Amino acid sequence: RKNREYRVIGHDKEVFASLDYMLQADRSWAVIPEKTVHPNLLICPLTCRERVEKLIESAKSEIVIAAQYVQDEWIIERLKIFAEKQGSRLQILVSPNQAKGRLDDLAPYVRILPAPYLHAKVLLVDQTYMLVGSMNFSTQAIENNREVSIILTDKANIRRFVGQFEKDRAASK
């Protein structure tokens, strides 16, 4: 009730095998070979930047973000480029602790959700690919932290997210 978060429940054995490998490697401080990471998983700092780049640059008509904050300059620049494309739709919902000034150039597309506290990290592209996980959209998270996110294509999960996003957007400033 205090935080807006999203969780994923799944049964894909290949995804679980990849996550298990990562957790075992992390416990022993072993290097995780990129080839062991399932294509739908983003493991920061190993595959996050590259896979977020592919998602954003693949967007044809719409990008929706619900996140605690968006602070990575590379992501912000790509969102600016996307917003300038004819027929594009960009919607960003952030928490009140979004750093002032970071999203000024995207102000027409940004709203702040005062409550519940938006702790989610979701990126939806063209109502088709939904990234959800622990990765904040910050340089620190993408390049230095161990974060895990997954790309979903399940229409039911996407519809549920969009429904909640629209309610939160209506309650935002």
Tab-separated table of C-alpha atoms in Angstrom, residues 2-172:
chain	number	residue	atom	x	y	z
A	2	LYS	CA	2.919	2.347	0.524
A	3	ASN	CA	4.915	1.412	-2.600
A	4	ARG	CA	3.947	0.684	-6.200
A	5	GLU	CA	5.929	-2.393	-7.231
A	6	TYR	CA	5.499	-5.140	-9.804
A	7	ARG	CA	6.469	-8.774	-9.560
A	8	VAL	CA	6.788	-11.568	-12.063
A	9	ILE	CA	5.816	-15.174	-11.462
A	10	GLY	CA	7.040	-17.552	-14.106
A	11	HIS	CA	7.734	-21.165	-14.942
A	12	ASP	CA	10.298	-20.989	-17.755
A	13	LYS	CA	12.985	-23.555	-16.900
A	14	GLU	CA	15.582	-21.877	-19.113
A	15	VAL	CA	15.092	-18.526	-17.363
A	16	PHE	CA	15.363	-20.209	-13.955
A	17	ALA	CA	18.502	-22.074	-15.048
A	18	SER	CA	20.084	-18.784	-16.132
A	19	LEU	CA	19.123	-17.095	-12.852
A	20	ASP	CA	20.418	-20.066	-10.848
A	21	TYR	CA	23.727	-19.951	-12.713
A	22	MET	CA	24.031	-16.220	-11.985
A	23	LEU	CA	23.267	-16.665	-8.281
A	24	GLN	CA	25.773	-19.522	-7.927
A	25	ALA	CA	28.430	-17.515	-9.752
A	26	ASP	CA	27.770	-14.454	-7.582
A	27	ARG	CA	28.094	-16.517	-4.399
A	28	SER	CA	31.592	-17.582	-5.413
A	29	TRP	CA	32.537	-14.237	-6.998
A	30	ALA	CA	32.907	-15.991	-10.362
A	31	VAL	CA	32.627	-14.202	-13.685
A	32	ILE	CA	29.320	-14.751	-15.454
A	33	PRO	CA	29.826	-15.430	-19.167
A	34	GLU	CA	27.353	-13.400	-21.210
A	35	LYS	CA	26.387	-16.504	-23.176
A	36	THR	CA	24.889	-18.005	-19.998
A	37	VAL	CA	22.368	-15.165	-19.639
A	38	HIS	CA	18.941	-15.991	-21.065
A	39	PRO	CA	18.050	-13.569	-23.927
A	40	ASN	CA	15.020	-12.266	-21.987
A	41	LEU	CA	17.062	-11.489	-18.873
A	42	LEU	CA	19.008	-8.344	-18.176
A	43	ILE	CA	21.804	-8.895	-15.691
A	44	CYS	CA	23.524	-5.662	-14.738
A	45	PRO	CA	26.159	-4.665	-15.397
A	46	LEU	CA	26.673	-7.513	-17.894
A	47	THR	CA	23.798	-7.139	-20.400
A	48	CYS	CA	21.654	-4.208	-19.229
A	49	ARG	CA	22.961	-1.342	-21.331
A	50	GLU	CA	22.923	-3.363	-24.575
A	51	ARG	CA	19.432	-4.808	-24.058
A	52	VAL	CA	17.843	-1.551	-22.906
A	53	GLU	CA	19.397	0.088	-25.975
A	54	LYS	CA	17.824	-2.541	-28.241
A	55	LEU	CA	14.422	-2.087	-26.599
A	56	ILE	CA	14.392	1.706	-26.853
A	57	GLU	CA	15.769	1.781	-30.379
A	58	SER	CA	13.251	-0.851	-31.535
A	59	ALA	CA	10.302	1.319	-30.442
A	60	LYS	CA	8.123	2.246	-33.383
A	61	SER	CA	5.250	4.158	-31.798
A	62	GLU	CA	5.172	4.075	-27.988
A	63	ILE	CA	7.387	3.962	-24.923
A	64	VAL	CA	5.887	3.878	-21.433
A	65	ILE	CA	8.053	4.087	-18.328
A	66	ALA	CA	6.960	3.682	-14.720
A	67	ALA	CA	10.038	4.060	-12.549
A	68	GLN	CA	11.320	5.415	-9.302
A	69	TYR	CA	13.459	7.725	-11.403
A	70	VAL	CA	15.126	8.078	-14.796
A	71	GLN	CA	18.632	9.467	-14.432
A	72	ASP	CA	20.899	7.761	-16.937
A	73	GLU	CA	21.956	10.367	-19.513
A	74	TRP	CA	22.197	7.818	-22.327
A	75	ILE	CA	18.590	6.673	-21.746
A	76	ILE	CA	17.381	10.271	-21.469
A	77	GLU	CA	19.050	11.172	-24.779
A	78	ARG	CA	17.473	8.159	-26.525
A	79	LEU	CA	14.074	9.078	-25.099
A	80	LYS	CA	14.488	12.635	-26.445
A	81	ILE	CA	15.270	11.252	-29.903
A	82	PHE	CA	12.257	8.948	-29.729
A	83	ALA	CA	9.946	11.769	-28.557
A	84	GLU	CA	10.910	13.863	-31.607
A	85	LYS	CA	9.836	11.146	-34.057
A	86	GLN	CA	6.585	11.807	-35.895
A	87	GLY	CA	3.744	9.772	-34.417
A	88	SER	CA	5.644	8.687	-31.316
A	89	ARG	CA	4.022	8.527	-27.899
A	90	LEU	CA	6.160	8.800	-24.773
A	91	GLN	CA	4.776	8.597	-21.241
A	92	ILE	CA	6.980	8.660	-18.158
A	93	LEU	CA	5.745	8.301	-14.596
A	94	VAL	CA	8.277	8.805	-11.778
A	95	SER	CA	8.348	9.154	-8.007
A	96	PRO	CA	8.724	12.506	-6.233
A	97	ASN	CA	12.459	11.901	-5.661
A	98	GLN	CA	13.242	12.207	-9.389
A	99	ALA	CA	16.301	14.477	-9.613
A	100	LYS	CA	15.285	17.997	-10.569
A	101	GLY	CA	16.454	19.055	-13.989
A	102	ARG	CA	17.284	15.593	-15.289
A	103	LEU	CA	14.061	15.278	-17.271
A	104	ASP	CA	13.460	18.970	-18.059
A	105	ASP	CA	13.811	18.363	-21.815
A	106	LEU	CA	11.145	15.662	-21.546
A	107	ALA	CA	8.810	17.662	-19.283
A	108	PRO	CA	5.716	17.343	-21.527
A	109	TYR	CA	5.947	13.556	-21.209
A	110	VAL	CA	6.737	13.279	-17.494
A	111	ARG	CA	4.369	13.062	-14.555
A	112	ILE	CA	5.056	12.524	-10.863
A	113	LEU	CA	3.030	10.052	-8.828
A	114	PRO	CA	2.818	11.427	-5.275
A	115	ALA	CA	1.347	8.243	-3.727
A	116	PRO	CA	1.812	5.385	-3.478
A	117	TYR	CA	5.572	5.730	-3.719
A	118	LEU	CA	6.572	4.546	-7.189
A	119	HIS	CA	9.321	1.993	-6.617
A	120	ALA	CA	8.642	0.132	-9.883
A	121	LYS	CA	11.085	-0.261	-12.742
A	122	VAL	CA	9.093	-0.907	-15.901
A	123	LEU	CA	9.740	-0.053	-19.553
A	124	LEU	CA	7.038	-0.948	-22.081
A	125	VAL	CA	7.727	-0.722	-25.816
A	126	ASP	CA	4.892	-0.692	-28.366
A	127	GLN	CA	2.590	-2.640	-26.016
A	128	THR	CA	4.713	-5.669	-26.963
A	129	TYR	CA	7.893	-5.840	-24.861
A	130	MET	CA	7.743	-5.111	-21.140
A	131	LEU	CA	10.931	-4.890	-19.088
A	132	VAL	CA	10.298	-5.345	-15.364
A	133	GLY	CA	12.783	-5.919	-12.561
A	134	SER	CA	15.097	-4.348	-10.030
A	135	MET	CA	17.118	-2.176	-12.429
A	136	ASN	CA	16.749	1.535	-11.832
A	137	PHE	CA	17.161	3.681	-14.928
A	138	SER	CA	20.382	5.173	-13.557
A	139	THR	CA	23.989	4.861	-14.637
A	140	GLN	CA	24.919	3.436	-11.230
A	141	ALA	CA	22.387	0.611	-11.505
A	142	ILE	CA	23.126	-0.206	-15.138
A	143	GLU	CA	26.917	-0.085	-14.956
A	144	ASN	CA	27.845	-0.953	-11.367
A	145	ASN	CA	25.086	-2.750	-9.468
A	146	ARG	CA	23.950	-6.349	-9.687
A	147	GLU	CA	20.413	-5.870	-10.958
A	148	VAL	CA	18.084	-8.354	-12.635
A	149	SER	CA	15.192	-7.626	-14.979
A	150	ILE	CA	13.224	-9.653	-17.475
A	151	ILE	CA	11.595	-8.857	-20.804
A	152	LEU	CA	8.032	-10.154	-20.983
A	153	THR	CA	5.788	-10.454	-24.018
A	154	ASP	CA	2.742	-11.921	-22.273
A	155	LYS	CA	-0.293	-9.859	-23.335
A	156	ALA	CA	-2.212	-10.456	-20.084
A	157	ASN	CA	0.648	-9.094	-17.954
A	158	ILE	CA	1.073	-6.152	-20.296
A	159	ARG	CA	-2.663	-5.345	-20.122
A	160	ARG	CA	-2.605	-5.485	-16.298
A	161	PHE	CA	0.380	-3.154	-16.192
A	162	VAL	CA	-1.186	-0.702	-18.669
A	163	GLY	CA	-4.418	-0.663	-16.655
A	164	GLN	CA	-2.566	0.216	-13.452
A	165	PHE	CA	-0.320	2.694	-15.270
A	166	GLU	CA	-3.364	4.567	-16.600
A	167	LYS	CA	-4.873	4.760	-13.095
A	168	ASP	CA	-1.570	5.996	-11.653
A	169	ARG	CA	-1.142	8.499	-14.492
A	170	ALA	CA	-4.620	9.882	-13.792
A	171	ALA	CA	-3.599	10.357	-10.131
A	172	SER	CA	-0.268	12.000	-11.021
